[in-house]
JSON list of C-alpha atoms in Angstrom, two decimals:
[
{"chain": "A", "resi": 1, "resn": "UNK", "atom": "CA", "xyz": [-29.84, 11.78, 2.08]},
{"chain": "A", "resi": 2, "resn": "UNK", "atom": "CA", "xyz": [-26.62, 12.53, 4.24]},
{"chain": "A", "resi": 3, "resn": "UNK", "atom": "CA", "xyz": [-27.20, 15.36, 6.65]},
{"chain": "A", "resi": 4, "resn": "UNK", "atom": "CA", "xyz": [-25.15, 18.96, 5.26]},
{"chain": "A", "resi": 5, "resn": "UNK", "atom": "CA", "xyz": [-23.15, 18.82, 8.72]},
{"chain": "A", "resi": 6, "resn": "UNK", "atom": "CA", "xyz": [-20.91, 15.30, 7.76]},
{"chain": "A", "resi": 7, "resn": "UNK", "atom": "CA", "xyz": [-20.12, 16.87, 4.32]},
{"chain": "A", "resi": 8, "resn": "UNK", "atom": "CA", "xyz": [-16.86, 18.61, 6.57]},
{"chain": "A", "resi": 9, "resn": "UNK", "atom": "CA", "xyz": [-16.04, 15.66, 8.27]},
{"chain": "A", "resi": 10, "resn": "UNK", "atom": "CA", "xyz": [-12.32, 15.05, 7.59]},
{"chain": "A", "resi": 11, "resn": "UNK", "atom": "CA", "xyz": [-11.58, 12.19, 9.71]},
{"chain": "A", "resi": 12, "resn": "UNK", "atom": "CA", "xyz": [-13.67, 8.99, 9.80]},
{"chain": "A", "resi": 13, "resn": "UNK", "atom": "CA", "xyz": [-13.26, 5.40, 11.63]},
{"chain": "A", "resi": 14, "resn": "UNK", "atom": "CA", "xyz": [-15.46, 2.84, 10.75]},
{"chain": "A", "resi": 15, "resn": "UNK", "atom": "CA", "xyz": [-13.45, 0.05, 12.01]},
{"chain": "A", "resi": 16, "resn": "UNK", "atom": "CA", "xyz": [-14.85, -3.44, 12.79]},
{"chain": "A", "resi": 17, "resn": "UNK", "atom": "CA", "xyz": [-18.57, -2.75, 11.64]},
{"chain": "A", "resi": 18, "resn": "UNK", "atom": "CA", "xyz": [-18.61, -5.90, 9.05]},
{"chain": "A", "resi": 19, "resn": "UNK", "atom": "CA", "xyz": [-19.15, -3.85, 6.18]},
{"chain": "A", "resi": 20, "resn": "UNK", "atom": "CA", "xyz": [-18.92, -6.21, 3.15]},
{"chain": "A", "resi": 21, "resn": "UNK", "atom": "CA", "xyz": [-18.38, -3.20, 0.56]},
{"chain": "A", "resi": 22, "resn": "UNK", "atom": "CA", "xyz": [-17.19, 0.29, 1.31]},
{"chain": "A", "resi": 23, "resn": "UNK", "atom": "CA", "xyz": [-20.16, 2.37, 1.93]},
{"chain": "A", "resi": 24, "resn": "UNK", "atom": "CA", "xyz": [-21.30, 4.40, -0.36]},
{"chain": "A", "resi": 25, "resn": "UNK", "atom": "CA", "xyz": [-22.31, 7.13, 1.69]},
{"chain": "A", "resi": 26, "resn": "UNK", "atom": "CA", "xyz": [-18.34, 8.21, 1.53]},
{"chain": "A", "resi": 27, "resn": "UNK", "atom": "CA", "xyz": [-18.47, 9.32, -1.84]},
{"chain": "A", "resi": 28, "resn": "UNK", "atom": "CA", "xyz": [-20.21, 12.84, -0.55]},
{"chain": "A", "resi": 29, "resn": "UNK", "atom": "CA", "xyz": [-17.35, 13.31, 1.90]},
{"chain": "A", "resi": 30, "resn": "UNK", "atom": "CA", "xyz": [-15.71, 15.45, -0.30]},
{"chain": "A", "resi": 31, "resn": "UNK", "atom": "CA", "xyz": [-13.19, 17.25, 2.65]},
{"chain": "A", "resi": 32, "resn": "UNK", "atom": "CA", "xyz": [-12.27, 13.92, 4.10]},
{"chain": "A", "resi": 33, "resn": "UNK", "atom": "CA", "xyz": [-9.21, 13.67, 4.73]},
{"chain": "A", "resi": 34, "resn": "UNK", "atom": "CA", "xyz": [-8.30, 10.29, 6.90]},
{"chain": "A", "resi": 35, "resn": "UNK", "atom": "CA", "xyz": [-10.58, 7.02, 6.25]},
{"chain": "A", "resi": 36, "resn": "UNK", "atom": "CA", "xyz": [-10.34, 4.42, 8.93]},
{"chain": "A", "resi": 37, "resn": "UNK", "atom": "CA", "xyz": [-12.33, 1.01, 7.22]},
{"chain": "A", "resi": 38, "resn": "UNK", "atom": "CA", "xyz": [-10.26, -1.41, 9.02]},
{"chain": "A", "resi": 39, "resn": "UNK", "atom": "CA", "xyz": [-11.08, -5.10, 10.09]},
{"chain": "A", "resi": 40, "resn": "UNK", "atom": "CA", "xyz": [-14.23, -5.26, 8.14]},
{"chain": "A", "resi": 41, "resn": "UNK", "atom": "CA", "xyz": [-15.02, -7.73, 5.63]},
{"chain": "A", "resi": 42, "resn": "UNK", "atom": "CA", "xyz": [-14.81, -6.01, 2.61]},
{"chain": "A", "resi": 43, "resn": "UNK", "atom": "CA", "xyz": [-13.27, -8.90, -0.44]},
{"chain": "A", "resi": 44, "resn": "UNK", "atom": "CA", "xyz": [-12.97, -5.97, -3.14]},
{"chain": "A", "resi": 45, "resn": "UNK", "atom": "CA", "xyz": [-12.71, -2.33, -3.97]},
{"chain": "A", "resi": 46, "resn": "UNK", "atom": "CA", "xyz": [-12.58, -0.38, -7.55]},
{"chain": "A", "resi": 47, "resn": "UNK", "atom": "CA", "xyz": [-12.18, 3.36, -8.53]},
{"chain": "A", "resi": 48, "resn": "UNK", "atom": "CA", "xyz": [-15.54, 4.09, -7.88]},
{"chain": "A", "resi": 49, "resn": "UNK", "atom": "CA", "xyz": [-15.52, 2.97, -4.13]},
{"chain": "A", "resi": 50, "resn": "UNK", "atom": "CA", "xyz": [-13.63, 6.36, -3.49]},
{"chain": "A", "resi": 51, "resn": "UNK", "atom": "CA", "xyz": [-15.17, 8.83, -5.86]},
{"chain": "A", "resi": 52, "resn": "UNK", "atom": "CA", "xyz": [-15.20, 12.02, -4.68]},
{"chain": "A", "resi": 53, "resn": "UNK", "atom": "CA", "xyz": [-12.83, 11.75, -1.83]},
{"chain": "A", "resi": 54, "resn": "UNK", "atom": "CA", "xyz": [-9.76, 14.12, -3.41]},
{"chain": "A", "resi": 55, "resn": "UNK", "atom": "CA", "xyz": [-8.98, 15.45, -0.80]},
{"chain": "A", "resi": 56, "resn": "UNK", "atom": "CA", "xyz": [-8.08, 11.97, 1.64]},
{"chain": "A", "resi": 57, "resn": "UNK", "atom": "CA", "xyz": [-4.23, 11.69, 2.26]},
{"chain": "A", "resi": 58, "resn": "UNK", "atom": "CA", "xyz": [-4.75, 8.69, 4.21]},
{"chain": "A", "resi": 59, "resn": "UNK", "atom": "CA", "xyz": [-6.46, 5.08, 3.84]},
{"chain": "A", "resi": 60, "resn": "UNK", "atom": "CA", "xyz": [-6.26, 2.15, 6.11]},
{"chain": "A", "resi": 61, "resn": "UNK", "atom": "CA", "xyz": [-8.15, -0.90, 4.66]},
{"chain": "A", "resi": 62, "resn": "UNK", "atom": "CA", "xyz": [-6.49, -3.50, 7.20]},
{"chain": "A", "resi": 63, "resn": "UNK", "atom": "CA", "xyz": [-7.47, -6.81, 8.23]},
{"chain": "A", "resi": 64, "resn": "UNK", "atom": "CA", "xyz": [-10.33, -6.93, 5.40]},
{"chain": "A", "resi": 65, "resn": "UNK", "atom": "CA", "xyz": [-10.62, -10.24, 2.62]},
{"chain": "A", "resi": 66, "resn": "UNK", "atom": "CA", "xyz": [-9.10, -8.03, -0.21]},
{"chain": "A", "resi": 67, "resn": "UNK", "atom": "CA", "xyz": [-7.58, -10.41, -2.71]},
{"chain": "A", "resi": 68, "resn": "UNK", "atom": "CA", "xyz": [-6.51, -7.90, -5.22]},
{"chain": "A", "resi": 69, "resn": "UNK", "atom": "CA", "xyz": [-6.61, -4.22, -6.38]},
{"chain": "A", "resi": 70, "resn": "UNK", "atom": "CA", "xyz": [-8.79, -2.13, -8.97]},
{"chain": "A", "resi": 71, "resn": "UNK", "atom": "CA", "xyz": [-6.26, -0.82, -12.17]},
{"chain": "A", "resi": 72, "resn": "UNK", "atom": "CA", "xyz": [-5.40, 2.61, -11.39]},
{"chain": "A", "resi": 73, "resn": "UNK", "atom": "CA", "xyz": [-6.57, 2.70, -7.70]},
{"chain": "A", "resi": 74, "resn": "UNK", "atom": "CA", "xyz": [-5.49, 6.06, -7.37]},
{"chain": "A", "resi": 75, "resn": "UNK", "atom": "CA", "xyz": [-7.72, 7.80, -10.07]},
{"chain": "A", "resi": 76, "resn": "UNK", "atom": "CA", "xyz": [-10.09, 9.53, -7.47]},
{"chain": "A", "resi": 77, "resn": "UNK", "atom": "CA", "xyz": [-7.33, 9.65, -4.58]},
{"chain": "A", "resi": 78, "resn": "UNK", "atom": "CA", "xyz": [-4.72, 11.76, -6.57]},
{"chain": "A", "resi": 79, "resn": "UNK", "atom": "CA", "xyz": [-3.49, 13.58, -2.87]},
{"chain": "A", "resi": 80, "resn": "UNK", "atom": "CA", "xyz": [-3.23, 10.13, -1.28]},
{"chain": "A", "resi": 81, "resn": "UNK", "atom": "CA", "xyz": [0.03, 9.64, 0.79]},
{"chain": "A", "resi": 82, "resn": "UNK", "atom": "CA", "xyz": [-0.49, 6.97, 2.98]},
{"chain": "A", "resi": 83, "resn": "UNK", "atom": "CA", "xyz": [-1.76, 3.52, 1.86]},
{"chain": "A", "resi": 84, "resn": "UNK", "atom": "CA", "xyz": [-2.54, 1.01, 4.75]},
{"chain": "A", "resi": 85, "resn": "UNK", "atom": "CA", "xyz": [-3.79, -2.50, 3.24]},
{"chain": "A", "resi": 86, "resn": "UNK", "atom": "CA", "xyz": [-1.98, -5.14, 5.43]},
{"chain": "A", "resi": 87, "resn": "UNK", "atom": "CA", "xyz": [-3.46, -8.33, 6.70]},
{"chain": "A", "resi": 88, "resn": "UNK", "atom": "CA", "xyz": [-5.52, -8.95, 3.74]},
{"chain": "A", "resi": 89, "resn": "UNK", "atom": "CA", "xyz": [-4.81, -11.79, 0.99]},
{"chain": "A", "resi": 90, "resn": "UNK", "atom": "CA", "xyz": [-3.34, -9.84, -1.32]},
{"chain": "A", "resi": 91, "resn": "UNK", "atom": "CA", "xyz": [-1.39, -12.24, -3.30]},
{"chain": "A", "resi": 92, "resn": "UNK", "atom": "CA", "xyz": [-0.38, -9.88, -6.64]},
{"chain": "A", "resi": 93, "resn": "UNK", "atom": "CA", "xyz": [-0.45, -6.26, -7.91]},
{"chain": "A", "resi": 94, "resn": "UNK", "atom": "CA", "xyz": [-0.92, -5.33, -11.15]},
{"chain": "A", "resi": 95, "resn": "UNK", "atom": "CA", "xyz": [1.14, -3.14, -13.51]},
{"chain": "A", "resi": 96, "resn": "UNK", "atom": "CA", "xyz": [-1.53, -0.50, -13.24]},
{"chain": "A", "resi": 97, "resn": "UNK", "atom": "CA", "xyz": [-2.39, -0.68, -9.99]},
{"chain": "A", "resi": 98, "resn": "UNK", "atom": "CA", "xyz": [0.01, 2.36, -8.92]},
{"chain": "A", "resi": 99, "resn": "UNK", "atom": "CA", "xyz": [-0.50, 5.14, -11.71]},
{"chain": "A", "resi": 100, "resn": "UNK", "atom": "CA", "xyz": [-1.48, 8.14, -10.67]},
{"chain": "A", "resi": 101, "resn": "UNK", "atom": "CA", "xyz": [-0.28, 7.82, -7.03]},
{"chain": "A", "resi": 102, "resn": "UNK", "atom": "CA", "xyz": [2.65, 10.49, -7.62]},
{"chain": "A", "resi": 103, "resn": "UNK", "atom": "CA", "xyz": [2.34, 12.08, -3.90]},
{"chain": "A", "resi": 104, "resn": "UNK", "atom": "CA", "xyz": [2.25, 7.76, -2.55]},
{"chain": "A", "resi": 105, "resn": "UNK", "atom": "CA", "xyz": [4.62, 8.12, 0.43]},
{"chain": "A", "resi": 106, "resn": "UNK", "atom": "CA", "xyz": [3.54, 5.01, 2.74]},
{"chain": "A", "resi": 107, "resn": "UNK", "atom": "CA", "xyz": [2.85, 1.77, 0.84]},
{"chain": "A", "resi": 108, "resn": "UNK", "atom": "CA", "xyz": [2.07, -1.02, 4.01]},
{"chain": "A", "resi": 109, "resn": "UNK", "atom": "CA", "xyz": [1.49, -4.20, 2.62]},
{"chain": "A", "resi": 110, "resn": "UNK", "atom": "CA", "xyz": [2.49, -6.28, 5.33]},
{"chain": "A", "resi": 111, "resn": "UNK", "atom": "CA", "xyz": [0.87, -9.58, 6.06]},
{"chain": "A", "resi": 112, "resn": "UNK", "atom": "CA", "xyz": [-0.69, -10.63, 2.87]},
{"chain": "A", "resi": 113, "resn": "UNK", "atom": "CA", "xyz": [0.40, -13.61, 0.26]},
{"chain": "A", "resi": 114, "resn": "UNK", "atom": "CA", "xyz": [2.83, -11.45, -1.92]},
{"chain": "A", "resi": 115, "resn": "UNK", "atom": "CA", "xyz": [5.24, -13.55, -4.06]},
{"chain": "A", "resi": 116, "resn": "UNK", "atom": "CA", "xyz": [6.57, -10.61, -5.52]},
{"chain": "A", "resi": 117, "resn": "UNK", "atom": "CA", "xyz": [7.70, -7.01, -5.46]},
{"chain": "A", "resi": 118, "resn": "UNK", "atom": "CA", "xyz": [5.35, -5.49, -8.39]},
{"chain": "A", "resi": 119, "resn": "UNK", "atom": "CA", "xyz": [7.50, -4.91, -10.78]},
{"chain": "A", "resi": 120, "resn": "UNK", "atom": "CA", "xyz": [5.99, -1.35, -11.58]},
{"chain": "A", "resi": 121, "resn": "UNK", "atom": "CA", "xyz": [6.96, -0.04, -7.90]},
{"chain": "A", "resi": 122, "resn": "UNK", "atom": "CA", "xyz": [9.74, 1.77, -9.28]},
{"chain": "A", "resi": 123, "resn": "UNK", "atom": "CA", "xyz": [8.44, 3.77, -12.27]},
{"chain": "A", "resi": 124, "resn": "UNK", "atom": "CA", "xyz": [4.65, 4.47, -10.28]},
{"chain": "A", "resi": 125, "resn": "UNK", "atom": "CA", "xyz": [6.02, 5.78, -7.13]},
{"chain": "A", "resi": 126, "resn": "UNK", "atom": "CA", "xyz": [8.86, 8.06, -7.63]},
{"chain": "A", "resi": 127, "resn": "UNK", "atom": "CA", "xyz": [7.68, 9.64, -3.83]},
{"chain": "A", "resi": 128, "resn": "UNK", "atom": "CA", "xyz": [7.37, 6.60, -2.14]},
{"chain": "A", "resi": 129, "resn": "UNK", "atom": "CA", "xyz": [9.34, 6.52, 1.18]},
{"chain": "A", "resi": 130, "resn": "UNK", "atom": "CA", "xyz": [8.00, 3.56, 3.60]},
{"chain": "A", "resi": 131, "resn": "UNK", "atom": "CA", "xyz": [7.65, -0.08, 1.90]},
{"chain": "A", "resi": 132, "resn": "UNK", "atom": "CA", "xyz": [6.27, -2.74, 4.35]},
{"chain": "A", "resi": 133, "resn": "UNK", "atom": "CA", "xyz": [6.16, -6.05, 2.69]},
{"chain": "A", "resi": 134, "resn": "UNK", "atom": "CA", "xyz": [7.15, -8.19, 5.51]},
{"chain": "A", "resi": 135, "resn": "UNK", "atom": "CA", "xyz": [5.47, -11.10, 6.23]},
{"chain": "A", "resi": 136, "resn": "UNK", "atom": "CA", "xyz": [4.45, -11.98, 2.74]},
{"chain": "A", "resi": 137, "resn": "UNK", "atom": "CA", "xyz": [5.55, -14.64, 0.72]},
{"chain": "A", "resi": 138, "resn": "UNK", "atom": "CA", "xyz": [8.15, -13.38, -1.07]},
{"chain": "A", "resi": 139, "resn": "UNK", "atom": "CA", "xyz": [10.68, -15.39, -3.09]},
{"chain": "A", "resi": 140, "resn": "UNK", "atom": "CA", "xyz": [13.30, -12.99, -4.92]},
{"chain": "A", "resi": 141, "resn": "UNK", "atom": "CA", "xyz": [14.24, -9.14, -3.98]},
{"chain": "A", "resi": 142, "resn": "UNK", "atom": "CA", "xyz": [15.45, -7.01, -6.78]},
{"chain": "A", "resi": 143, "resn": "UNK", "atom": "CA", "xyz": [16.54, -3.65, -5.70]},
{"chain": "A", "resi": 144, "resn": "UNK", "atom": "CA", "xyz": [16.29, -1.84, -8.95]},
{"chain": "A", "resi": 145, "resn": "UNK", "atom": "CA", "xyz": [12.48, -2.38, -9.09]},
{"chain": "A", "resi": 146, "resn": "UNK", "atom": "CA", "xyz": [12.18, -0.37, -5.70]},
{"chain": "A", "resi": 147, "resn": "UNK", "atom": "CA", "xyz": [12.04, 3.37, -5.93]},
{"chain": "A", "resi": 148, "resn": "UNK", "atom": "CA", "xyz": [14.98, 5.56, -5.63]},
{"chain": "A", "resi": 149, "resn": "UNK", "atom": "CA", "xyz": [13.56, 7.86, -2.78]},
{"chain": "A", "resi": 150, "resn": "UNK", "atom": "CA", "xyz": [12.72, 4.60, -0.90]},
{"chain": "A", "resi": 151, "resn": "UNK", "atom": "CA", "xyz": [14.17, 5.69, 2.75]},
{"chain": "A", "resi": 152, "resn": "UNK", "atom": "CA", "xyz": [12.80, 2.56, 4.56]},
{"chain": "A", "resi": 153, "resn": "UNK", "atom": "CA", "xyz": [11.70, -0.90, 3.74]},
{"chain": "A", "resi": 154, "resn": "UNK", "atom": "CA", "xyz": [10.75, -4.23, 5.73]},
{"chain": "A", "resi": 155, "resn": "UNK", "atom": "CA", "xyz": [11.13, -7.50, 3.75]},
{"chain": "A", "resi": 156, "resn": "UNK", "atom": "CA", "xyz": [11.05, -9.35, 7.48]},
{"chain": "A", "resi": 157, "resn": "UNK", "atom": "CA", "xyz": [9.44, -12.83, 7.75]},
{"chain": "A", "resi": 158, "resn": "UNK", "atom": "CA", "xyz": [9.65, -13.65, 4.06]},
{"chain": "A", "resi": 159, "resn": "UNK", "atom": "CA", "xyz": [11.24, -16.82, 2.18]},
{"chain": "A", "resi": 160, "resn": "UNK", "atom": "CA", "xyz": [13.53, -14.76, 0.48]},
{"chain": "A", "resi": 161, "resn": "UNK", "atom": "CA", "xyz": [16.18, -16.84, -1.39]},
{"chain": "A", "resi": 162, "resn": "UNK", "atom": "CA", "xyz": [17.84, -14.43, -4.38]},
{"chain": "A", "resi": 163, "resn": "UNK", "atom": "CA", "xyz": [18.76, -10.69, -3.64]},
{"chain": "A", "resi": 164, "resn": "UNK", "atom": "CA", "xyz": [19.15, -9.05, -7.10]},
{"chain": "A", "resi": 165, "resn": "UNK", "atom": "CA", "xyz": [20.59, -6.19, -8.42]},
{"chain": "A", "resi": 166, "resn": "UNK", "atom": "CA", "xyz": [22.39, -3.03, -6.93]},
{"chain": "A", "resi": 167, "resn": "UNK", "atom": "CA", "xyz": [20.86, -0.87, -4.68]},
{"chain": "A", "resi": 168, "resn": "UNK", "atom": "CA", "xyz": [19.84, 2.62, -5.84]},
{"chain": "A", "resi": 169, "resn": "UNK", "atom": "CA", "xyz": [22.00, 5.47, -4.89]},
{"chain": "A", "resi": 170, "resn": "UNK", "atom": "CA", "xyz": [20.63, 9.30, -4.09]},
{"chain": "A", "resi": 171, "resn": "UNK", "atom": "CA", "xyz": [22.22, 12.07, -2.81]},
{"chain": "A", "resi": 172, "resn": "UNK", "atom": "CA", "xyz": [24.98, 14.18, -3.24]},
{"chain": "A", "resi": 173, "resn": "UNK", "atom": "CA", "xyz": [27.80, 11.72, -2.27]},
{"chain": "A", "resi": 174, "resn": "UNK", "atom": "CA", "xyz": [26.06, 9.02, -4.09]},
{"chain": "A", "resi": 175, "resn": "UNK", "atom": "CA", "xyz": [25.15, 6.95, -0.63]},
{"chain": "A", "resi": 176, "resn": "UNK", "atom": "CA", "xyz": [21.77, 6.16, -0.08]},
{"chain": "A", "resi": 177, "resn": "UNK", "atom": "CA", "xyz": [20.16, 5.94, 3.61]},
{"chain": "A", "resi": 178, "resn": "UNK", "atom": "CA", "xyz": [17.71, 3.56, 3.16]},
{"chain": "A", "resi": 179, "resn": "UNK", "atom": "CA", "xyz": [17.02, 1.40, 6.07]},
{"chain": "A", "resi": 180, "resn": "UNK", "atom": "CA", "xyz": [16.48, -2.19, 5.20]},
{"chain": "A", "resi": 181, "resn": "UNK", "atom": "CA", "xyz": [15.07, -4.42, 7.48]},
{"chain": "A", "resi": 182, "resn": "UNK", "atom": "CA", "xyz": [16.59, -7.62, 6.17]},
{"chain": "A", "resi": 183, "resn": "UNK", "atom": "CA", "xyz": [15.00, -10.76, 5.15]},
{"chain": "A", "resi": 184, "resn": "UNK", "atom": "CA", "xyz": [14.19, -13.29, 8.24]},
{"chain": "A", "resi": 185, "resn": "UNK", "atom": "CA", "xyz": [15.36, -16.37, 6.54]},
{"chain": "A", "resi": 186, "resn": "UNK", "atom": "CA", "xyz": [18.74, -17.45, 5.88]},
{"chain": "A", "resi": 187, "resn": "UNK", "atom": "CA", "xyz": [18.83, -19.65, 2.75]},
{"chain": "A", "resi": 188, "resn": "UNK", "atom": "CA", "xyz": [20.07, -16.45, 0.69]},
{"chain": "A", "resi": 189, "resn": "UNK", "atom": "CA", "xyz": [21.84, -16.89, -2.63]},
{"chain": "A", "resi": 190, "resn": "UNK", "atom": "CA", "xyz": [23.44, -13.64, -3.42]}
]
């Protein structure tokens, strides 16, 4: 049994402790509100790997063996806001991965085998601000599959060949301020 004095813990580190799975001691955390399990060696999550952790507006799962991502990851994390899973192996992201990540404003998925952009980025993260997808292996950027309140994106140190599509335009004089870090490679075919 977990001693009553972690239940109002709200920031924990775990970093580098070779956890294959994340523990499931979490899931009485219920105030947490930052969750550090970084350079472990956890291969997969699902939903129920963060039951009962509503209140955590931060994750970092970096440098783990995480190939892909549970449908619906946000079901348990509705107030998450910050999404850390670069340098994993990541290689695609389902259609459903996103739903129910409305208040999503960080998405870092930075050194991992992406090919693509998930499609669904647009329509499942209407908040997002930050996209880090650099370092990936990414083909073919359409802009009208990124969200419309995207401020900032990296797509650095990918093979990108084809930039599709017009970029989204917000605000009152119809410009958008989105900074782009542009692709690293010049073989572009616009």
């Amino acid at each position: 049994t977990r001693p009553k004095s972690c239940t109002s813990l709200q920031d924990l580190g775990l970093v580098g402790n070779q956890f294959t799975t994340v523990p499931e001691a979490l899931q009485g955390l219920a105030l947490l509100k930052t969750l550090d399990i970084g350079e472990n060696l956890i291969a997969s999550i699902s939903n129920d790997s963060f039951q009962g952790l509503g209140q955590l507006y931060g994750l970092r799962i970096v440098g783990n063996r995480l190939s892909q991502l549970p449908r619906n990851l946000c079901d348990p994390l509705k107030r998450l806001r910050v999404l850390n899973l670069a340098s994993n192996r990541i290689a695609k992201i389902g259609s459903n991965t996103f739903v129910g990540c409305p208040d999503l404003r960080v998405l870092l998925l930075n050194t991992n085998s992406l090919e693509e952009i998930p499609t669904s980025l647009a329509s499942q993260l209407g908040s997002l601000l930050w996209l880090n997808v650099s370092e990936n292996r990414i083909k073919r950027l359409n802009y009208h599959l990124l969200p419309s309140s995207l401020e900032w994106i990296d797509v650095s140190h990918n093979v990108i060949e084809v930039l599709n599509g017009a970029w989204p335009t917000t605000g009152a004089a119809g410009r958008n301020s989105t900074e782009v870090i542009p692709p690293s490679q010049h073989h572009l075919r616009l």
